[in-house]
Coordinates of C-alpha atoms in Angstrom, one line a residue:
X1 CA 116.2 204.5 -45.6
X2 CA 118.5 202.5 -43.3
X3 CA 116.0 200.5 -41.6
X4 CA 114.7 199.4 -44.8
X5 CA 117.7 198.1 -45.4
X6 CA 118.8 196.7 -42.6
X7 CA 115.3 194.6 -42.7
X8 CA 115.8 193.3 -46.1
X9 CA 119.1 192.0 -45.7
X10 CA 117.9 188.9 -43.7
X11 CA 115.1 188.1 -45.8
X12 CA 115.1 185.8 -49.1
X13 CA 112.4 187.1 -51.2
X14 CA 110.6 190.8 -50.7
X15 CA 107.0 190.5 -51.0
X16 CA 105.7 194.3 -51.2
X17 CA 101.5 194.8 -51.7
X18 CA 101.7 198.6 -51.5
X19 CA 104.0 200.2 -54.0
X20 CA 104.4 203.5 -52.6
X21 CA 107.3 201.7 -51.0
X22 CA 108.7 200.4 -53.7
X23 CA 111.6 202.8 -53.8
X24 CA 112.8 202.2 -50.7
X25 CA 112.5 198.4 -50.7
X26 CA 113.8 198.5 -54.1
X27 CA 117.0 200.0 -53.1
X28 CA 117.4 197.1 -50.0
X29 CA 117.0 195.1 -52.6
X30 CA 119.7 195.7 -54.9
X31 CA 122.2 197.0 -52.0
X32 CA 121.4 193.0 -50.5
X33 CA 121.1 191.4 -53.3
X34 CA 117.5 190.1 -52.7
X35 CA 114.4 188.9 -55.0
X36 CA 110.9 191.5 -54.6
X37 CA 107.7 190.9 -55.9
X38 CA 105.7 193.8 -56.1
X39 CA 101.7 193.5 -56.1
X40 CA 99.7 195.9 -57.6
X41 CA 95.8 195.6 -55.7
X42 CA 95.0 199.0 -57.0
X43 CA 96.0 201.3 -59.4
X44 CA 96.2 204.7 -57.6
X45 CA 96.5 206.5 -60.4
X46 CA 93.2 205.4 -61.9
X47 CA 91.5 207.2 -58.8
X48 CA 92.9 210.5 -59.4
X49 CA 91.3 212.9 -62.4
X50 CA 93.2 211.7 -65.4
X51 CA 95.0 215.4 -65.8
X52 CA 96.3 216.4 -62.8
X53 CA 99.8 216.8 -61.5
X54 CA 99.3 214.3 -58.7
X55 CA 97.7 211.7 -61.6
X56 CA 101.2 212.0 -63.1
X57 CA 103.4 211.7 -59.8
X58 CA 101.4 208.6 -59.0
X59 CA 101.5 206.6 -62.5
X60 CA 105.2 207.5 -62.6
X61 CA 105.8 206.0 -58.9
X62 CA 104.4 203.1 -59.7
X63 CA 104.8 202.4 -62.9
X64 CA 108.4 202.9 -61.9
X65 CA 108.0 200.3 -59.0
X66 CA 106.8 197.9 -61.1
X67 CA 109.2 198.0 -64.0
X68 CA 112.3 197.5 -61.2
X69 CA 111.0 194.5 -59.2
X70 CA 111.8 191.1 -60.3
X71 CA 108.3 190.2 -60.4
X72 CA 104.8 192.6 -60.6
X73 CA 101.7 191.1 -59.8
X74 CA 98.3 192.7 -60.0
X75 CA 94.9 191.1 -59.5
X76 CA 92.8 192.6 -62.2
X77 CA 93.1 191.6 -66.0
X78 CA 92.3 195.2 -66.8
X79 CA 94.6 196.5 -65.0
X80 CA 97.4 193.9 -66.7
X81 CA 96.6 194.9 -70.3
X82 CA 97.4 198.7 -69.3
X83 CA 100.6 198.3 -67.4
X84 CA 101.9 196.0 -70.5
X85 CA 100.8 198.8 -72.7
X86 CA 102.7 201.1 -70.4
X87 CA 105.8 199.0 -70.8
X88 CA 105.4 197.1 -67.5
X89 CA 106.2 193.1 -67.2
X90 CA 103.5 191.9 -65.1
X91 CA 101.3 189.0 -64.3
X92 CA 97.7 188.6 -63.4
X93 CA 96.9 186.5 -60.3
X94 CA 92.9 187.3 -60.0
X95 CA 91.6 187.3 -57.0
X96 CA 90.2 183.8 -55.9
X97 CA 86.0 185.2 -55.5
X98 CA 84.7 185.3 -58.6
X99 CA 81.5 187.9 -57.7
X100 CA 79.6 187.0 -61.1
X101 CA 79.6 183.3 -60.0
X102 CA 77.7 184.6 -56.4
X103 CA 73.9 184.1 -57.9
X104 CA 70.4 184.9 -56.0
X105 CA 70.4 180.9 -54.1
X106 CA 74.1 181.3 -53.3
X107 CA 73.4 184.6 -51.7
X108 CA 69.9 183.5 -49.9
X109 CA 71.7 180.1 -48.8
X110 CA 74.6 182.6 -47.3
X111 CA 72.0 184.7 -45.6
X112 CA 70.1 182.1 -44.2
X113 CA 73.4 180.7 -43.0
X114 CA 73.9 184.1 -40.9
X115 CA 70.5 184.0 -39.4
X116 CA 70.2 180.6 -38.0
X117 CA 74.2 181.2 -36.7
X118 CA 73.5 184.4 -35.5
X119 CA 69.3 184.5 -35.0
X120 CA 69.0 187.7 -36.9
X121 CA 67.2 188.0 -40.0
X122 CA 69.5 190.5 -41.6
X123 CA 67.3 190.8 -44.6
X124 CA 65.3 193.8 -42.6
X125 CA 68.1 195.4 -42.1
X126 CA 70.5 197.8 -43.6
X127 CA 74.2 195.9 -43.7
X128 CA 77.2 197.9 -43.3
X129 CA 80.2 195.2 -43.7
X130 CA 83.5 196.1 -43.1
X131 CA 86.5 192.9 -44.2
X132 CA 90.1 193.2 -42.9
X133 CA 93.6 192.2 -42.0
X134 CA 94.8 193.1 -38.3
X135 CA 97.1 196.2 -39.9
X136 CA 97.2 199.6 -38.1
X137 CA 94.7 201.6 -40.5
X138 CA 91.9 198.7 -40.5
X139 CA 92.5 198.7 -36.7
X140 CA 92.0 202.5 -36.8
X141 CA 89.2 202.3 -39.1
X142 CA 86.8 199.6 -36.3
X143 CA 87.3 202.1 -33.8
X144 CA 85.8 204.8 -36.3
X145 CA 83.2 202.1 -37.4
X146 CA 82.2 201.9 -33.8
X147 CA 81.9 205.6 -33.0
X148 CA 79.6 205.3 -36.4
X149 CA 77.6 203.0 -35.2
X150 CA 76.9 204.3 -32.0
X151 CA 76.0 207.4 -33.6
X152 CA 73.5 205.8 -35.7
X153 CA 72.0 203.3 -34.0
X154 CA 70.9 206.6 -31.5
X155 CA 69.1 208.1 -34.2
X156 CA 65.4 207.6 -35.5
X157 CA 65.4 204.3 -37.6
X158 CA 69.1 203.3 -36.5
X159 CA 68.2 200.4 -35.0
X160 CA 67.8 198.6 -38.6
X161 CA 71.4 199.3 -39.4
X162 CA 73.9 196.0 -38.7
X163 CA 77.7 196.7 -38.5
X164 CA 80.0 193.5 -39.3
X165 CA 83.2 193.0 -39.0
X166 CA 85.1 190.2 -40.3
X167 CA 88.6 189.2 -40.4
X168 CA 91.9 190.2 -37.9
X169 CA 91.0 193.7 -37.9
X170 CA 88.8 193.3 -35.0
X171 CA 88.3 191.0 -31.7
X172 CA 85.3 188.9 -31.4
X173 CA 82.2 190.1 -29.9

């Protein structure tokens, strides 16, 4: 679309996290001239039953995305030996936590961080964390969060249920 391209042609480099976009920014792109990177966080396809129609449109999208930008990226080794099976020239930048590193003291030493910070002891409670960027769906998703909570806290037993929040996605308090 015209936009599109009227927004990459200031830019140097395209950075692009969800692909379903790739075909528009992809076509900026070449029209301008300009570099994209394309990061692949996770593989749509793999959540949709392996032999349906819409299983198909989404490998070919981004499998197609993929193989046209000047770089892919995706954050799971897994996920890098199938796209180079499926033809795709990508790299793997792994995420920077490392969750089988995390062990029972690191955890215990985390939550006894949060209670002397916050005075709760979260560990008679029922956690429901919630971690994101200030973007328009995660911003959409606190206010359902809230509604949630509200809901549940007014029930019988509620009252041991924490909601966090952490990141952009929300103001303080």
């Amino acid at each position: 679309n015209k936009d599109t391209e009227d927004f990459v042609k200031w830019v140097d480099v395209v950075l692009v996290e969800y692909k379903f976009w790739g075909k528009a920014v992809l076509k900026g792109c070449k029209r301008f001239n300009k570099k994209i990177i394309i990061t692949d966080h996770d593989v749509v396809a793999q959540q949709i039953p392996a032999r349906s129609i819409l299983h198909k449109i989404s490998l070919n999208m981004e499998l197609s995305a993929l193989k046209k930008a000047d770089q892919a990226v995706c954050v799971s080794q897994l996920d890098e030996i199938e796209f180079k099976k499926l033809g795709v020239d990508i790299t793997c930048i792994p995420h920077g936590i490392r969750l089988p590193s995390v062990n029972q003291s690191t955890l215990n030493q985390l939550i006894e961080s949060l209670v002397s910070k916050t005075g709760y002891d979260f560990s008679k409670s029922s956690v429901v964390l919630f971690v994101g960027s200030r973007i328009k769906p995660n911003i959409e998703a606190i206010k359902e969060i809230k509604k949630m909570a509200r809901t549940i806290l007014d029930t019988p037993g509620g009252s041991k249920t924490v909601f966090l929040v952490a990141g952009d996605c929300s103001d303080p308090g």
